């Protein structure tokens, strides 16, 4: 319960959808690596661009601005787009460009709260696998969920009863039920640590069951390339982060093991193009050693 939390702090979560680029030739821009010390946008630019995001409501104008004055920028710095219409893009390409421009402005608006930020990239964003599909059949998964539901129902009844009577005699009575013996030790441990346990809180914290499946979409190389291009367009129009971390997610098989090296290479190449030469640390290797390369960020 919220009233039992200590040192509460507010959390602002912004969720944005990144769509894959439609084609490699959709975007113009210099592909040469930028200086690692040069920021794409200054703090003032970030704030101005954020204000522009709030002021502009017409996605057509956003699209026009993006095509005529540079991706994510208005024709006069970061001012509010004017009502005068330049020739706008049509079809899926133009729609995608509009979405990307609005996405950049949304991120800039979130970043205006501070000048420094950490960029964390999960490689399973580009290709994700549900490892349990290879471990269990669909029938076995259904059986596991049903068994868990029955277990939760029994535990819910037990904790409800313990709220009224958690004496040793009542605990022993519950322990005689199938699968309930571990409950006795749990309650004893809670009593030793808390004196009078809050069984309702224990119920809310532990009686969980996931009904939704883990995402599963193993991307082909073309799909991976298109997502990488979208990330490049976004990062190229954001201020340079203080630190970049990359989660490979391959040991738990969420990022396919046969694709993780390919995806990592593509991502590092993008970071090189956007930020220039930076130090990288391959923490997942047994012999961890900092190296310096031409296409790197800190990982």
Short mmCIF file of N, CA and C in Angstrom, two decimals, residues 163-248:
data_model
loop_
_atom_site.label_atom_id
_atom_site.label_comp_id
_atom_site.label_asym_id
_atom_site.label_seq_id
_atom_site.Cartn_x
_atom_site.Cartn_y
_atom_site.Cartn_z
N UNK A 163 -5.15 -13.53 9.06
CA UNK A 163 -5.40 -12.17 9.53
C UNK A 163 -6.22 -12.19 10.83
N UNK A 164 -7.08 -13.20 10.96
CA UNK A 164 -7.91 -13.33 12.17
C UNK A 164 -7.26 -14.20 13.24
N UNK A 165 -6.48 -15.19 12.79
CA UNK A 165 -5.91 -16.12 13.77
C UNK A 165 -4.62 -16.70 13.21
N UNK A 166 -3.48 -16.22 13.71
CA UNK A 166 -2.20 -16.75 13.24
C UNK A 166 -1.48 -17.50 14.37
N UNK A 167 -2.25 -18.12 15.24
CA UNK A 167 -1.66 -18.91 16.32
C UNK A 167 -0.99 -20.15 15.76
N UNK A 168 -0.12 -20.75 16.59
CA UNK A 168 0.61 -21.94 16.16
C UNK A 168 -0.35 -23.08 15.84
N UNK A 169 -1.41 -23.17 16.60
CA UNK A 169 -2.40 -24.23 16.36
C UNK A 169 -3.05 -24.08 14.99
N UNK A 170 -3.39 -22.84 14.63
CA UNK A 170 -4.01 -22.62 13.32
C UNK A 170 -3.02 -22.86 12.20
N UNK A 171 -1.75 -22.50 12.42
CA UNK A 171 -0.72 -22.75 11.41
C UNK A 171 -0.58 -24.25 11.14
N UNK A 172 -0.56 -25.04 12.21
CA UNK A 172 -0.43 -26.48 12.04
C UNK A 172 -1.62 -27.06 11.30
N UNK A 173 -2.78 -26.47 11.53
CA UNK A 173 -3.98 -26.95 10.83
C UNK A 173 -3.84 -26.70 9.33
N UNK A 174 -3.34 -25.51 8.96
CA UNK A 174 -3.15 -25.20 7.55
C UNK A 174 -2.05 -26.07 6.93
N UNK A 175 -1.06 -26.43 7.74
CA UNK A 175 0.05 -27.23 7.22
C UNK A 175 -0.38 -28.63 6.81
N UNK A 176 -1.51 -29.09 7.32
CA UNK A 176 -2.00 -30.42 6.94
C UNK A 176 -2.58 -30.45 5.53
N UNK A 177 -2.86 -29.28 4.97
CA UNK A 177 -3.38 -29.22 3.60
C UNK A 177 -2.24 -29.45 2.60
N UNK A 178 -2.55 -30.05 1.45
CA UNK A 178 -1.50 -30.34 0.44
C UNK A 178 -0.79 -29.06 -0.01
N UNK A 179 0.54 -29.11 0.03
CA UNK A 179 1.34 -28.00 -0.46
C UNK A 179 1.44 -26.82 0.47
N UNK A 180 0.94 -26.92 1.69
CA UNK A 180 0.91 -25.78 2.61
C UNK A 180 1.98 -25.83 3.70
N UNK A 181 2.80 -26.86 3.73
CA UNK A 181 3.81 -26.94 4.78
C UNK A 181 4.79 -25.76 4.76
N UNK A 182 5.24 -25.28 3.60
CA UNK A 182 6.15 -24.13 3.59
C UNK A 182 5.52 -22.87 4.19
N UNK A 183 4.19 -22.82 4.23
CA UNK A 183 3.51 -21.65 4.78
C UNK A 183 3.84 -21.46 6.26
N UNK A 184 3.99 -22.56 6.99
CA UNK A 184 4.28 -22.49 8.42
C UNK A 184 5.61 -21.78 8.66
N UNK A 185 6.66 -22.20 7.94
CA UNK A 185 7.97 -21.58 8.11
C UNK A 185 7.96 -20.12 7.69
N UNK A 186 7.20 -19.80 6.64
CA UNK A 186 7.11 -18.42 6.18
C UNK A 186 6.50 -17.54 7.27
N UNK A 187 5.41 -17.98 7.84
CA UNK A 187 4.74 -17.18 8.87
C UNK A 187 5.64 -17.02 10.10
N UNK A 188 6.32 -18.07 10.48
CA UNK A 188 7.23 -17.98 11.62
C UNK A 188 8.35 -16.98 11.36
N UNK A 189 8.88 -17.00 10.15
CA UNK A 189 9.93 -16.04 9.80
C UNK A 189 9.41 -14.62 9.83
N UNK A 190 8.19 -14.42 9.32
CA UNK A 190 7.59 -13.08 9.34
C UNK A 190 7.39 -12.59 10.77
N UNK A 191 6.97 -13.49 11.64
CA UNK A 191 6.74 -13.10 13.04
C UNK A 191 8.05 -12.72 13.73
N UNK A 192 9.12 -13.48 13.42
CA UNK A 192 10.42 -13.17 14.02
C UNK A 192 10.92 -11.80 13.59
N UNK A 193 10.65 -11.44 12.35
CA UNK A 193 11.18 -10.18 11.82
C UNK A 193 10.26 -9.00 12.06
N UNK A 194 8.96 -9.23 12.04
CA UNK A 194 8.02 -8.12 12.08
C UNK A 194 7.16 -8.09 13.34
N UNK A 195 7.21 -9.12 14.15
CA UNK A 195 6.34 -9.15 15.32
C UNK A 195 4.93 -9.51 14.94
N UNK A 196 4.22 -8.53 14.43
CA UNK A 196 2.85 -8.75 13.94
C UNK A 196 2.83 -8.52 12.44
N UNK A 197 2.92 -9.56 11.62
CA UNK A 197 2.99 -9.39 10.18
C UNK A 197 1.72 -8.77 9.60
N UNK A 198 1.90 -8.02 8.54
CA UNK A 198 0.76 -7.49 7.78
C UNK A 198 0.47 -8.49 6.66
N UNK A 199 -0.41 -9.42 6.91
CA UNK A 199 -0.68 -10.49 5.95
C UNK A 199 -1.31 -9.96 4.67
N UNK A 200 -2.03 -8.86 4.78
CA UNK A 200 -2.61 -8.28 3.57
C UNK A 200 -1.52 -7.78 2.64
N UNK A 201 -0.48 -7.17 3.21
CA UNK A 201 0.62 -6.69 2.40
C UNK A 201 1.37 -7.86 1.77
N UNK A 202 1.57 -8.93 2.55
CA UNK A 202 2.21 -10.13 2.01
C UNK A 202 1.40 -10.69 0.86
N UNK A 203 0.11 -10.68 1.03
CA UNK A 203 -0.80 -11.17 -0.02
C UNK A 203 -0.65 -10.35 -1.30
N UNK A 204 -0.64 -9.04 -1.16
CA UNK A 204 -0.55 -8.17 -2.33
C UNK A 204 0.81 -8.28 -3.01
N UNK A 205 1.86 -8.50 -2.21
CA UNK A 205 3.21 -8.54 -2.77
C UNK A 205 3.52 -9.87 -3.46
N UNK A 206 3.00 -10.96 -2.93
CA UNK A 206 3.41 -12.27 -3.43
C UNK A 206 2.41 -13.02 -4.26
N UNK A 207 1.13 -12.70 -4.11
CA UNK A 207 0.13 -13.47 -4.84
C UNK A 207 -0.06 -12.90 -6.23
N UNK A 208 0.88 -13.22 -7.09
CA UNK A 208 0.86 -12.68 -8.45
C UNK A 208 0.80 -13.81 -9.46
N UNK A 209 0.29 -13.46 -10.61
CA UNK A 209 0.23 -14.43 -11.71
C UNK A 209 0.21 -13.64 -13.00
N UNK A 210 1.13 -13.98 -13.92
CA UNK A 210 1.21 -13.28 -15.20
C UNK A 210 0.35 -14.01 -16.22
N UNK A 211 -0.62 -13.29 -16.74
CA UNK A 211 -1.49 -13.86 -17.76
C UNK A 211 -0.99 -13.56 -19.17
N UNK A 212 -0.24 -12.45 -19.31
CA UNK A 212 0.23 -12.06 -20.64
C UNK A 212 1.52 -12.79 -20.98
N UNK A 213 1.67 -13.15 -22.22
CA UNK A 213 2.88 -13.84 -22.67
C UNK A 213 4.01 -12.86 -22.87
N UNK A 214 5.23 -13.38 -22.80
CA UNK A 214 6.42 -12.58 -23.09
C UNK A 214 6.43 -12.30 -24.59
N UNK A 215 6.82 -11.08 -25.00
CA UNK A 215 6.85 -10.77 -26.43
C UNK A 215 7.73 -11.77 -27.20
N UNK A 216 7.33 -12.06 -28.41
CA UNK A 216 8.09 -12.99 -29.24
C UNK A 216 8.02 -12.51 -30.69
N UNK A 217 9.12 -11.98 -31.17
CA UNK A 217 9.22 -11.60 -32.58
C UNK A 217 10.69 -11.62 -32.97
N UNK A 218 11.11 -12.70 -33.57
CA UNK A 218 12.49 -12.82 -34.05
C UNK A 218 12.58 -12.11 -35.40
N UNK A 219 13.25 -10.97 -35.41
CA UNK A 219 13.31 -10.14 -36.61
C UNK A 219 14.32 -10.70 -37.60
N UNK A 220 14.03 -10.48 -38.88
CA UNK A 220 15.03 -10.79 -39.89
C UNK A 220 16.00 -9.61 -40.02
N UNK A 221 17.03 -9.76 -40.83
CA UNK A 221 18.06 -8.72 -40.92
C UNK A 221 17.49 -7.41 -41.45
N UNK A 222 16.54 -7.49 -42.36
CA UNK A 222 15.95 -6.28 -42.91
C UNK A 222 15.19 -5.51 -41.83
N UNK A 223 14.45 -6.22 -40.99
CA UNK A 223 13.72 -5.56 -39.91
C UNK A 223 14.68 -4.94 -38.89
N UNK A 224 15.75 -5.66 -38.57
CA UNK A 224 16.74 -5.13 -37.65
C UNK A 224 17.36 -3.86 -38.20
N UNK A 225 17.71 -3.89 -39.47
CA UNK A 225 18.31 -2.70 -40.11
C UNK A 225 17.35 -1.51 -40.04
N UNK A 226 16.07 -1.76 -40.26
CA UNK A 226 15.10 -0.66 -40.27
C UNK A 226 14.95 -0.06 -38.88
N UNK A 227 14.97 -0.90 -37.84
CA UNK A 227 14.90 -0.37 -36.48
C UNK A 227 16.17 0.39 -36.12
N UNK A 228 17.32 -0.11 -36.57
CA UNK A 228 18.58 0.57 -36.31
C UNK A 228 18.58 1.96 -36.95
N UNK A 229 18.04 2.06 -38.17
CA UNK A 229 17.95 3.36 -38.84
C UNK A 229 17.07 4.32 -38.07
N UNK A 230 15.96 3.82 -37.55
CA UNK A 230 15.07 4.69 -36.78
C UNK A 230 15.79 5.21 -35.53
N UNK A 231 16.52 4.34 -34.85
CA UNK A 231 17.26 4.76 -33.66
C UNK A 231 18.32 5.80 -34.03
N UNK A 232 18.96 5.61 -35.17
CA UNK A 232 19.98 6.57 -35.60
C UNK A 232 19.36 7.95 -35.84
N UNK A 233 18.19 7.98 -36.47
CA UNK A 233 17.52 9.26 -36.73
C UNK A 233 17.16 9.95 -35.42
N UNK A 234 16.73 9.18 -34.45
CA UNK A 234 16.33 9.76 -33.16
C UNK A 234 17.54 10.29 -32.41
N UNK A 235 18.56 9.44 -32.25
CA UNK A 235 19.74 9.84 -31.48
C UNK A 235 20.47 11.01 -32.12
N UNK A 236 20.43 11.08 -33.46
CA UNK A 236 21.12 12.16 -34.15
C UNK A 236 20.51 13.53 -33.89
N UNK A 237 19.32 13.56 -33.31
CA UNK A 237 18.66 14.83 -33.06
C UNK A 237 18.42 15.07 -31.57
N UNK A 238 19.12 14.31 -30.73
CA UNK A 238 19.02 14.50 -29.29
C UNK A 238 20.37 14.95 -28.73
N UNK A 239 20.37 15.60 -27.58
CA UNK A 239 21.64 15.95 -26.95
C UNK A 239 22.44 14.69 -26.64
N UNK A 240 23.76 14.83 -26.59
CA UNK A 240 24.63 13.69 -26.31
C UNK A 240 24.47 13.25 -24.86
N UNK A 241 24.25 11.97 -24.62
CA UNK A 241 24.11 11.49 -23.23
C UNK A 241 25.44 11.47 -22.51
N UNK A 242 25.37 11.46 -21.19
CA UNK A 242 26.58 11.35 -20.39
C UNK A 242 27.17 9.95 -20.47
N UNK A 243 26.31 8.96 -20.55
CA UNK A 243 26.73 7.56 -20.56
C UNK A 243 25.75 6.76 -21.39
N UNK A 244 26.27 5.77 -22.11
CA UNK A 244 25.43 4.84 -22.86
C UNK A 244 25.69 3.44 -22.34
N UNK A 245 24.65 2.76 -21.94
CA UNK A 245 24.76 1.36 -21.52
C UNK A 245 23.97 0.49 -22.49
N UNK A 246 24.47 -0.71 -22.72
CA UNK A 246 23.80 -1.64 -23.64
C UNK A 246 23.59 -2.96 -22.92
N UNK A 247 22.35 -3.42 -22.88
CA UNK A 247 22.01 -4.72 -22.31
C UNK A 247 21.85 -5.72 -23.46
N UNK A 248 22.69 -6.74 -23.48
CA UNK A 248 22.63 -7.72 -24.56
C UNK A 248 21.43 -8.65 -24.43
#
